[in-house]
Structure formats: C-alpha cells, structure tokens
PDB file of C-alpha atoms and ligand atoms in Angstrom:
ATOM      1  CA  UNK S1140     127.533  27.729  84.707  1.00 49.00           C
ATOM      2  CA  UNK S1141     125.996  26.893  81.240  1.00 49.00           C
ATOM      3  CA  UNK S1142     126.526  30.490  78.872  1.00 51.00           C
ATOM      4  CA  UNK S1143     124.064  32.932  78.768  1.00 52.00           C
ATOM      5  CA  UNK S1144     121.407  31.736  75.823  1.00 52.00           C
ATOM      6  CA  UNK S1145     121.250  34.503  73.158  1.00 56.00           C
ATOM      7  CA  UNK S1146     117.546  36.328  72.345  1.00 62.00           C
ATOM      8  CA  UNK S1147     115.583  34.412  70.455  1.00 68.00           C
ATOM      9  CA  UNK S1148     116.106  36.416  67.034  1.00 56.00           C
ATOM     10  CA  UNK S1149     119.578  35.036  66.783  1.00 63.00           C
ATOM     11  CA  UNK S1150     118.083  31.826  67.739  1.00 94.00           C
ATOM     12  CA  UNK S1151     117.393  28.137  65.307  1.00 98.00           C
ATOM     13  CA  UNK S1152     114.214  26.842  64.963  1.00 98.00           C
ATOM     14  CA  UNK S1153     113.979  23.029  63.373  1.00 98.00           C
ATOM     15  CA  UNK S1154     110.528  22.341  62.468  1.00 98.00           C
ATOM     16  CA  UNK S1155     110.008  18.436  61.503  1.00 98.00           C
ATOM     17  CA  UNK S1156     106.736  17.231  59.060  1.00 98.00           C
ATOM     18  CA  UNK S1157     106.041  21.426  58.610  1.00 98.00           C
ATOM     19  CA  UNK S1158     104.628  20.691  55.052  1.00 98.00           C
ATOM     20  CA  UNK S1159     100.619  21.776  56.100  1.00 97.00           C
ATOM     21  CA  UNK S1160      98.311  20.799  59.947  1.00 97.00           C
ATOM     22  CA  UNK S1161     100.347  21.337  62.809  1.00 98.00           C
ATOM     23  CA  UNK S1162     103.958  21.790  61.497  1.00 98.00           C
ATOM     24  CA  UNK S1163     103.562  24.347  59.534  1.00 98.00           C
ATOM     25  CA  UNK S1164     101.868  26.055  61.995  1.00 98.00           C
ATOM     26  CA  UNK S1165     104.175  25.698  64.247  1.00 98.00           C
ATOM     27  CA  UNK S1166     106.771  27.687  62.027  1.00 98.00           C
ATOM     28  CA  UNK S1167     104.901  30.322  61.575  1.00 98.00           C
ATOM     29  CA  UNK S1168     104.136  30.981  65.486  1.00 98.00           C
ATOM     30  CA  UNK S1169     108.031  29.863  66.122  1.00 98.00           C
ATOM     31  CA  UNK S1170     109.358  32.692  63.310  1.00 97.00           C
ATOM     32  CA  UNK S1171     106.661  34.917  64.576  1.00 97.00           C
ATOM     33  CA  UNK S1172     108.263  34.780  67.901  1.00 96.00           C
ATOM     34  CA  UNK S1173     111.419  35.715  66.787  1.00 96.00           C
ATOM     35  CA  UNK S1174     113.414  32.410  65.421  1.00 97.00           C
ATOM     36  CA  UNK S1175     114.703  31.764  62.382  1.00 97.00           C
ATOM     37  CA  UNK S1176     112.915  28.857  61.365  1.00 98.00           C
ATOM     38  CA  UNK S1177     114.340  25.630  59.258  1.00 98.00           C
ATOM     39  CA  UNK S1178     110.847  23.597  58.031  1.00 98.00           C
ATOM     40  CA  UNK S1179     111.508  20.032  57.448  1.00 98.00           C
ATOM     41  CA  UNK S1180     109.619  17.888  55.430  1.00 98.00           C
ATOM     42  CA  UNK S1181     109.636  15.421  51.958  1.00 98.00           C
ATOM     43  CA  UNK S1182     107.439  17.986  50.152  1.00 97.00           C
ATOM     44  CA  UNK S1183     109.743  20.567  49.372  1.00 98.00           C
ATOM     45  CA  UNK S1184     107.249  22.772  47.121  1.00 98.00           C
ATOM     46  CA  UNK S1185     104.942  23.086  49.972  1.00 98.00           C
ATOM     47  CA  UNK S1186     107.930  23.854  52.043  1.00 98.00           C
ATOM     48  CA  UNK S1187     109.505  26.463  49.782  1.00 98.00           C
ATOM     49  CA  UNK S1188     105.782  28.032  49.739  1.00 98.00           C
ATOM     50  CA  UNK S1189     105.791  28.123  53.770  1.00 98.00           C
ATOM     51  CA  UNK S1190     109.415  29.948  53.869  1.00 98.00           C
ATOM     52  CA  UNK S1191     108.475  32.078  50.980  1.00 98.00           C
ATOM     53  CA  UNK S1192     105.746  33.477  53.115  1.00 98.00           C
ATOM     54  CA  UNK S1193     107.039  33.900  56.143  1.00 98.00           C
ATOM     55  CA  UNK S1194     110.105  35.526  54.842  1.00 98.00           C
ATOM     56  CA  UNK S1195     107.467  38.002  53.088  1.00 98.00           C
ATOM     57  CA  UNK S1196     105.859  38.465  56.944  1.00 98.00           C
ATOM     58  CA  UNK S1197     108.914  39.935  57.848  1.00 97.00           C
ATOM     59  CA  UNK S1198     110.637  36.912  59.955  1.00 97.00           C
ATOM     60  CA  UNK S1199     112.694  34.265  59.222  1.00 97.00           C
ATOM     61  CA  UNK S1200     112.781  31.585  57.407  1.00 98.00           C
ATOM     62  CA  UNK S1201     114.851  28.646  55.317  1.00 98.00           C
ATOM     63  CA  UNK S1202     113.538  25.046  53.663  1.00 98.00           C
ATOM     64  CA  UNK S1203     115.415  21.619  54.340  1.00 98.00           C
ATOM     65  CA  UNK S1204     113.903  19.145  52.557  1.00 98.00           C
ATOM     66  CA  UNK S1205     114.104  15.705  54.878  1.00 98.00           C
ATOM     67  CA  UNK S1206     112.692  12.423  55.305  1.00 98.00           C
ATOM     68  CA  UNK S1207     113.247  11.602  58.596  1.00 98.00           C
ATOM     69  CA  UNK S1208     112.614   7.729  58.391  1.00 98.00           C
ATOM     70  CA  UNK S1209     116.428   8.452  56.676  1.00 98.00           C
ATOM     71  CA  UNK S1210     118.667   8.632  58.762  1.00 98.00           C
ATOM     72  CA  UNK S1211     122.268   9.326  56.935  1.00 98.00           C
ATOM     73  CA  UNK S1212     120.607  12.390  55.469  1.00 98.00           C
ATOM     74  CA  UNK S1213     119.085  13.655  58.841  1.00 98.00           C
ATOM     75  CA  UNK S1214     122.977  13.000  60.070  1.00 98.00           C
ATOM     76  CA  UNK S1215     123.666  15.217  56.837  1.00 98.00           C
ATOM     77  CA  UNK S1216     121.087  17.921  57.683  1.00 98.00           C
ATOM     78  CA  UNK S1217     122.765  18.401  61.298  1.00 98.00           C
ATOM     79  CA  UNK S1218     126.253  19.160  59.317  1.00 97.00           C
ATOM     80  CA  UNK S1219     124.274  22.426  58.292  1.00 96.00           C
ATOM     81  CA  UNK S1220     124.512  23.704  62.450  1.00 97.00           C
ATOM     82  CA  UNK S1221     126.931  25.068  64.979  1.00 96.00           C
ATOM     83  CA  UNK S1222     123.634  25.235  66.927  1.00 97.00           C
ATOM     84  CA  UNK S1223     120.187  24.467  67.645  1.00 98.00           C
ATOM     85  CA  UNK S1224     117.789  26.344  70.125  1.00 97.00           C
ATOM     86  CA  UNK S1225     114.369  24.469  69.436  1.00 98.00           C
ATOM     87  CA  UNK S1226     113.640  21.502  68.064  1.00 98.00           C
ATOM     88  CA  UNK S1227     110.002  20.349  66.939  1.00 98.00           C
ATOM     89  CA  UNK S1228     109.472  16.565  66.367  1.00 98.00           C
ATOM     90  CA  UNK S1229     106.362  16.556  64.404  1.00 98.00           C
ATOM     91  CA  UNK S1230     106.291  14.800  61.683  1.00 97.00           C
ATOM     92  CA  UNK S1231     104.212  11.266  61.948  1.00 97.00           C
ATOM     93  CA  UNK S1232     100.532  10.854  61.340  1.00 96.00           C
ATOM     94  CA  UNK S1233      98.304   7.966  61.296  1.00 97.00           C
ATOM     95  CA  UNK S1234      97.942   5.090  58.932  1.00 97.00           C
ATOM     96  CA  UNK S1235      94.465   3.194  59.292  1.00 96.00           C
ATOM     97  CA  UNK S1236      92.382   2.452  61.733  1.00 96.00           C
ATOM     98  CA  UNK S1237      92.227  -1.445  62.130  1.00 97.00           C
ATOM     99  CA  UNK S1238      91.241  -3.907  65.005  1.00 98.00           C
ATOM    100  CA  UNK S1239      94.688  -5.273  66.200  1.00 98.00           C
ATOM    101  CA  UNK S1240      93.507  -8.839  64.196  1.00 98.00           C
ATOM    102  CA  UNK S1241      93.144  -7.741  60.959  1.00 98.00           C
ATOM    103  CA  UNK S1242      95.632  -4.473  61.301  1.00 97.00           C
ATOM    104  CA  UNK S1243      98.359  -4.113  58.309  1.00 97.00           C
ATOM    105  CA  UNK S1244     101.987  -5.196  59.585  1.00 98.00           C
ATOM    106  CA  UNK S1245     103.402  -2.414  56.741  1.00 98.00           C
ATOM    107  CA  UNK S1246     101.617  -0.180  58.480  1.00 97.00           C
ATOM    108  CA  UNK S1247     102.334  -0.239  62.274  1.00 98.00           C
ATOM    109  CA  UNK S1248     105.973  -0.146  60.066  1.00 98.00           C
ATOM    110  CA  UNK S1249     105.262   2.555  58.465  1.00 98.00           C
ATOM    111  CA  UNK S1250     103.521   4.161  61.751  1.00 98.00           C
ATOM    112  CA  UNK S1251     107.172   3.094  64.257  1.00 98.00           C
ATOM    113  CA  UNK S1252     109.454   4.217  61.311  1.00 98.00           C
ATOM    114  CA  UNK S1253     108.027   8.027  61.123  1.00 98.00           C
ATOM    115  CA  UNK S1254     106.310   8.492  64.404  1.00 98.00           C
ATOM    116  CA  UNK S1255     109.137   6.732  67.045  1.00 98.00           C
ATOM    117  CA  UNK S1256     112.497   6.242  64.246  1.00 98.00           C
ATOM    118  CA  UNK S1257     112.308   9.772  62.777  1.00 98.00           C
ATOM    119  CA  UNK S1258     112.026  11.277  66.352  1.00 98.00           C
ATOM    120  CA  UNK S1259     114.817   9.374  67.293  1.00 99.00           C
ATOM    121  CA  UNK S1260     117.219  10.461  64.729  1.00 98.00           C
ATOM    122  CA  UNK S1261     116.583  14.381  65.057  1.00 98.00           C
ATOM    123  CA  UNK S1262     116.465  14.186  68.437  1.00 98.00           C
ATOM    124  CA  UNK S1263     119.850  11.879  68.521  1.00 98.00           C
ATOM    125  CA  UNK S1264     121.467  14.092  65.214  1.00 98.00           C
ATOM    126  CA  UNK S1265     120.840  17.950  66.854  1.00 98.00           C
ATOM    127  CA  UNK S1266     121.064  16.960  70.462  1.00 98.00           C
ATOM    128  CA  UNK S1267     124.568  18.307  70.661  1.00 98.00           C
ATOM    129  CA  UNK S1268     124.054  21.648  69.127  1.00 97.00           C
ATOM    130  CA  UNK S1269     120.883  21.277  71.102  1.00 97.00           C
ATOM    131  CA  UNK S1270     123.367  21.853  74.385  1.00 97.00           C
ATOM    132  CA  UNK S1271     125.581  23.315  72.219  1.00 96.00           C
ATOM    133  CA  UNK S1272     123.244  26.501  72.887  1.00 96.00           C
ATOM    134  CA  UNK S1273     123.061  26.278  75.918  1.00 96.00           C
ATOM    135  CA  UNK S1274     119.331  26.934  76.412  1.00 96.00           C
ATOM    136  CA  UNK S1275     118.069  24.105  73.986  1.00 97.00           C
ATOM    137  CA  UNK S1276     114.422  22.465  73.907  1.00 98.00           C
ATOM    138  CA  UNK S1277     113.270  19.415  72.366  1.00 98.00           C
ATOM    139  CA  UNK S1278     109.289  19.259  72.019  1.00 98.00           C
ATOM    140  CA  UNK S1279     107.773  16.202  70.622  1.00 98.00           C
ATOM    141  CA  UNK S1280     104.419  16.584  69.499  1.00 98.00           C
ATOM    142  CA  UNK S1281     102.714  13.786  70.502  1.00 98.00           C
ATOM    143  CA  UNK S1282      98.828  13.291  70.885  1.00 98.00           C
ATOM    144  CA  UNK S1283      96.110  12.228  73.466  1.00 98.00           C
ATOM    145  CA  UNK S1284      96.723   9.192  72.081  1.00 98.00           C
ATOM    146  CA  UNK S1285      99.854   8.743  73.421  1.00 98.00           C
ATOM    147  CA  UNK S1286      98.370   8.072  77.006  1.00 98.00           C
ATOM    148  CA  UNK S1287      95.023   6.391  76.973  1.00 98.00           C
ATOM    149  CA  UNK S1288      93.900   4.135  74.084  1.00 98.00           C
ATOM    150  CA  UNK S1289      90.753   3.889  71.584  1.00 97.00           C
ATOM    151  CA  UNK S1290      89.664   0.504  69.674  1.00 97.00           C
ATOM    152  CA  UNK S1291      90.910   0.902  66.071  1.00 97.00           C
ATOM    153  CA  UNK S1292      94.255   2.877  67.215  1.00 97.00           C
ATOM    154  CA  UNK S1293      96.335   0.477  68.498  1.00 97.00           C
ATOM    155  CA  UNK S1294      99.152   0.809  65.539  1.00 98.00           C
ATOM    156  CA  UNK S1295      98.527   4.998  65.907  1.00 98.00           C
ATOM    157  CA  UNK S1296      98.022   5.016  70.026  1.00 98.00           C
ATOM    158  CA  UNK S1297     101.153   1.927  70.140  1.00 98.00           C
ATOM    159  CA  UNK S1298     103.484   4.147  67.863  1.00 98.00           C
ATOM    160  CA  UNK S1299     102.638   7.731  69.817  1.00 98.00           C
ATOM    161  CA  UNK S1300     103.091   5.484  73.237  1.00 98.00           C
ATOM    162  CA  UNK S1301     106.948   5.014  72.467  1.00 98.00           C
ATOM    163  CA  UNK S1302     107.319   8.914  71.444  1.00 98.00           C
ATOM    164  CA  UNK S1303     105.891   9.569  74.697  1.00 98.00           C
ATOM    165  CA  UNK S1304     107.889   6.950  76.928  1.00 98.00           C
ATOM    166  CA  UNK S1305     111.289   8.660  74.225  1.00 98.00           C
ATOM    167  CA  UNK S1306     110.417  12.249  75.367  1.00 98.00           C
ATOM    168  CA  UNK S1307     110.082  11.174  79.414  1.00 98.00           C
ATOM    169  CA  UNK S1308     112.769   8.947  79.432  1.00 98.00           C
ATOM    170  CA  UNK S1309     114.997  11.815  76.969  1.00 99.00           C
ATOM    171  CA  UNK S1310     113.996  13.507  80.103  1.00 98.00           C
ATOM    172  CA  UNK S1311     115.201  11.566  82.984  1.00 98.00           C
ATOM    173  CA  UNK S1312     118.690  11.191  81.640  1.00 98.00           C
ATOM    174  CA  UNK S1313     119.928  14.159  79.998  1.00 98.00           C
ATOM    175  CA  UNK S1314     118.898  16.203  83.937  1.00 98.00           C
ATOM    176  CA  UNK S1315     121.251  18.851  84.281  1.00 98.00           C
ATOM    177  CA  UNK S1316     122.040  19.255  81.142  1.00 98.00           C
ATOM    178  CA  UNK S1317     120.662  22.800  79.770  1.00 97.00           C
ATOM    179  CA  UNK S1318     118.109  21.239  77.337  1.00 97.00           C
ATOM    180  CA  UNK S1319     114.459  20.944  78.322  1.00 98.00           C
ATOM    181  CA  UNK S1320     112.254  18.206  77.315  1.00 98.00           C
ATOM    182  CA  UNK S1321     108.862  19.089  76.050  1.00 98.00           C
ATOM    183  CA  UNK S1322     105.718  16.770  75.210  1.00 98.00           C
ATOM    184  CA  UNK S1323     102.579  19.041  73.784  1.00 98.00           C
ATOM    185  CA  UNK S1324      99.584  15.740  73.094  1.00 98.00           C
ATOM    186  CA  UNK S1325      97.048  17.431  71.155  1.00 98.00           C
ATOM    187  CA  UNK S1326      93.608  15.505  71.544  1.00 98.00           C
ATOM    188  CA  UNK S1327      91.298  15.869  68.214  1.00 97.00           C
ATOM    189  CA  UNK S1328      92.443  18.850  66.007  1.00 97.00           C
ATOM    190  CA  UNK S1329      90.841  18.937  62.466  1.00 95.00           C
ATOM    191  CA  UNK S1330      93.807  19.545  59.465  1.00 93.00           C
ATOM    192  CA  UNK S1331      93.970  18.757  56.024  1.00 91.00           C
ATOM    193  CA  UNK S1332      95.330  15.919  55.826  1.00 94.00           C
ATOM    194  CA  UNK S1333      95.683  13.847  58.978  1.00 95.00           C
ATOM    195  CA  UNK S1334      92.319  11.804  58.621  1.00 93.00           C
ATOM    196  CA  UNK S1335      92.430  11.896  55.208  1.00 94.00           C
ATOM    197  CA  UNK S1336      96.136  10.571  55.162  1.00 95.00           C
ATOM    198  CA  UNK S1337      94.862   8.061  57.682  1.00 95.00           C
ATOM    199  CA  UNK S1338      91.465   6.981  55.465  1.00 94.00           C
ATOM    200  CA  UNK S1339      94.041   6.666  52.519  1.00 94.00           C
ATOM    201  CA  UNK S1340      91.919   9.535  51.020  1.00 94.00           C
ATOM    202  CA  UNK S1341      88.416   8.330  51.131  1.00 94.00           C
ATOM    203  CA  UNK S1342      87.250  11.880  52.068  1.00 95.00           C
ATOM    204  CA  UNK S1343      83.615  10.549  53.326  1.00 96.00           C
ATOM    205  CA  UNK S1344      85.179   8.947  56.373  1.00 94.00           C
ATOM    206  CA  UNK S1345      87.634  11.439  56.900  1.00 94.00           C
ATOM    207  CA  UNK S1346      84.962  14.333  57.490  1.00 94.00           C
ATOM    208  CA  UNK S1347      82.805  11.352  59.641  1.00 94.00           C
ATOM    209  CA  UNK S1348      86.060  12.429  62.145  1.00 93.00           C
ATOM    210  CA  UNK S1349      84.534  15.230  62.995  1.00 94.00           C
ATOM    211  CA  UNK S1350      81.302  14.915  62.110  1.00 95.00           C
ATOM    212  CA  UNK S1351      78.466  17.383  64.618  1.00 96.00           C
ATOM    213  CA  UNK S1352      81.839  18.364  66.696  1.00 95.00           C
ATOM    214  CA  UNK S1353      81.146  22.315  65.651  1.00 91.00           C
ATOM    215  CA  UNK S1354      84.727  22.873  67.274  1.00 96.00           C
ATOM    216  CA  UNK S1355      87.214  20.183  67.188  1.00 97.00           C
ATOM    217  CA  UNK S1356      91.385  22.072  67.230  1.00 97.00           C
ATOM    218  CA  UNK S1357      92.917  23.664  64.054  1.00 98.00           C
ATOM    219  CA  UNK S1358      96.599  23.400  64.163  1.00 98.00           C
ATOM    220  CA  UNK S1359      96.886  27.099  65.080  1.00 98.00           C
ATOM    221  CA  UNK S1360      95.303  26.169  68.351  1.00 98.00           C
ATOM    222  CA  UNK S1361      98.201  23.330  68.749  1.00 98.00           C
ATOM    223  CA  UNK S1362     101.161  25.939  67.515  1.00 98.00           C
ATOM    224  CA  UNK S1363      99.839  28.444  70.177  1.00 98.00           C
ATOM    225  CA  UNK S1364     100.283  25.764  72.477  1.00 98.00           C
ATOM    226  CA  UNK S1365     103.662  25.191  71.572  1.00 98.00           C
ATOM    227  CA  UNK S1366     105.093  28.478  71.519  1.00 98.00           C
ATOM    228  CA  UNK S1367     103.704  29.485  74.738  1.00 98.00           C
ATOM    229  CA  UNK S1368     105.644  26.011  76.212  1.00 98.00           C
ATOM    230  CA  UNK S1369     108.752  26.792  74.131  1.00 98.00           C
ATOM    231  CA  UNK S1370     108.638  30.233  75.256  1.00 97.00           C
ATOM    232  CA  UNK S1371     109.163  30.020  78.778  1.00 97.00           C
ATOM    233  CA  UNK S1372     112.182  31.328  80.584  1.00 96.00           C
ATOM    234  CA  UNK S1373     115.189  29.034  79.805  1.00 96.00           C
ATOM    235  CA  UNK S1374     114.885  26.738  83.499  1.00 97.00           C
ATOM    236  CA  UNK S1375     111.094  26.212  83.135  1.00 98.00           C
ATOM    237  CA  UNK S1376     109.980  23.105  81.560  1.00 98.00           C
ATOM    238  CA  UNK S1377     106.874  22.415  80.229  1.00 98.00           C
ATOM    239  CA  UNK S1378     107.083  17.993  80.978  1.00 98.00           C
ATOM    240  CA  UNK S1379     103.441  17.555  79.285  1.00 98.00           C
ATOM    241  CA  UNK S1380     100.543  19.382  77.960  1.00 98.00           C
ATOM    242  CA  UNK S1381      97.596  17.978  77.227  1.00 98.00           C
ATOM    243  CA  UNK S1382      95.396  19.611  74.572  1.00 98.00           C
ATOM    244  CA  UNK S1383      91.918  19.074  73.251  1.00 98.00           C
ATOM    245  CA  UNK S1384      88.677  20.852  72.257  1.00 98.00           C
ATOM    246  CA  UNK S1385      86.258  21.700  74.653  1.00 97.00           C
ATOM    247  CA  UNK S1386      84.302  19.346  73.154  1.00 97.00           C
ATOM    248  CA  UNK S1387      86.302  16.589  73.894  1.00 97.00           C
ATOM    249  CA  UNK S1388      86.491  14.975  77.285  1.00 97.00           C
ATOM    250  CA  UNK S1389      88.532  11.498  76.505  1.00 97.00           C
ATOM    251  CA  UNK S1390      89.764   9.374  73.087  1.00 96.00           C
ATOM    252  CA  UNK S1391      86.646   7.607  73.314  1.00 95.00           C
ATOM    253  CA  UNK S1392      84.118  10.562  74.587  1.00 96.00           C
ATOM    254  CA  UNK S1393      83.456  13.190  71.910  1.00 96.00           C
ATOM    255  CA  UNK S1394      79.974  15.488  71.952  1.00 97.00           C
ATOM    256  CA  UNK S1395      79.178  15.772  68.875  1.00 97.00           C
ATOM    257  CA  UNK S1396      75.620  17.809  67.820  1.00 95.00           C
ATOM    258  CA  UNK S1397      72.538  16.358  66.943  1.00 84.00           C
TER     259      UNK S1397
HETATM  260  C1  8X3 E1893      95.568  11.988  66.771  1.00 62.42           C
HETATM  261  C2  8X3 E1893      94.056  11.923  68.233  1.00 62.42           C
HETATM  262  O1  8X3 E1893      92.178  11.090  68.222  1.00 62.42           O
HETATM  263  O2  8X3 E1893      93.150  10.641  66.337  1.00 62.42           O
HETATM  264  O3  8X3 E1893      96.857  12.263  67.536  1.00 62.42           O
HETATM  265  O4  8X3 E1893      94.290   9.510  67.355  1.00 62.42           O
HETATM  266  S1  8X3 E1893      93.586  10.676  67.470  1.00 62.42           S
END
C-alpha cells in the first residue's frame, strides 16, 4: 500500500508558465490552499515578483526561471526535488490565426514545442517524484481547442489536441500508481497576454477577440477550477473539466452584446 500522503502544507506544487495569466493565478490559489509553490517561467523578474507577493501574503513560494522546451534545463530543475505533490503544465499559448493554406510552419513548430513538448518534458522529469510523494497529481491545462477545431486555429488546435492525448494516454499507462492525471480545458479566458501574443502585439486584433463579451472567464476563474480539482481526495480523479463563460456555447458560438 502506498504511504499516506503528507498534508498539503508540506507538499510542493510546480506551476509552469507562472509569470502571468492562468499560471500566475493558479500559483496564488495553490499557495493559498497550503502548497509550497514553485513558480517557473522564462521571465525571471515576473516570477520573482510573484513569489515575493505570495510570500508577503503569508504563503510559500519560490521562483525558478525555466524554459520548458530546454530538456537539459528541465532535468536539472527536477533534481532540486525528492518528491513533488502537484505539477501544473500550463506553459504554452497560441501563435497566429492563419488558415491552414498559409499558416507559418515556424508558428506551428513553436506551438508544438511549448505546449506539447514542454508538457512532455516536465511530466517525464517529475513523474518519479510525483509517484514518490505517494499521492501525485499531474494537471494539464489544455483548452476547448483541444476538443474541437475552428477556422484559423489549426496549429493551436492541433497542439492542444496533442496535449489532450498526452493526458489521456498517461492516465491509461500509469493506472494503479499513486498519480492522478487531470485535464482542465478552458474556453474564452480574458488574460493580459494570450490574444496579444497570438496576434503578435496587435492590441486592436487582440481586443476584438473579447469585443462585446460581457463576461469572459478570468484567469482566476480557471485557477479556481484547477485548485478545486487538485484538492479533491486522492482517490478522486477529475479526468477532464471543460470550463467556458456562460456566453460561449461552443468554440464558434459566442454571444456578443450589440
Ligand atoms: C484558448 C481558447 O478559443 O482561443 O485556449 O482557442 S481559443
């Protein structure tokens, strides 16, 4: 029988892409739930500032600058831990919204590298530590784009479908071992950077994504679902949680106020 899991207060939660948006909000939520949060992202200043903020609020957080696409760096990062309770694979994003006929292969490659290979790297490197915790949890933050396509989205949609398959397959392969695999698939979430990155800094195009939508999800709405799923009892595995704003019935059916 696996050893009893230590209480949350002594457990480590690693969050990738913690410098902004859903990752930062998830780090705040998990820290408030009692986890010792390890913030990773490429932007050192951002994660250090967030670690200070979380620590000042009386919780535990440390920053570790990391590029999830760099396998050697990820392996080195993993050696810092004996056990890890939770891994939240959140790093990634969309680049471009071009039709398949003219999409830039470099955008596709970069999306696969960050979303898919990044998740693979962290999951492979930390899986032994998650198992050693006696009650590990891998969270993969995908997207509703991981479940249905839309015009102009193929590169991102394909990468998110791949992440979904990674999560589903891993769950099959490790059943019987003390590690849960949870997929959270958010729909329209208004964050500072997602749409801006997708449209390469074009603020007008980015704003159009949310135009007329009274209440898109916030990063914290999604972080709330991540923290909820993670804090269920160890035998309860939330396989897949799809979360959208009320105004969004599907990837292509969004209610906009006139
Ligand atoms: C983001 C949702 O609709 O832009 O993951 O693909 S969408």
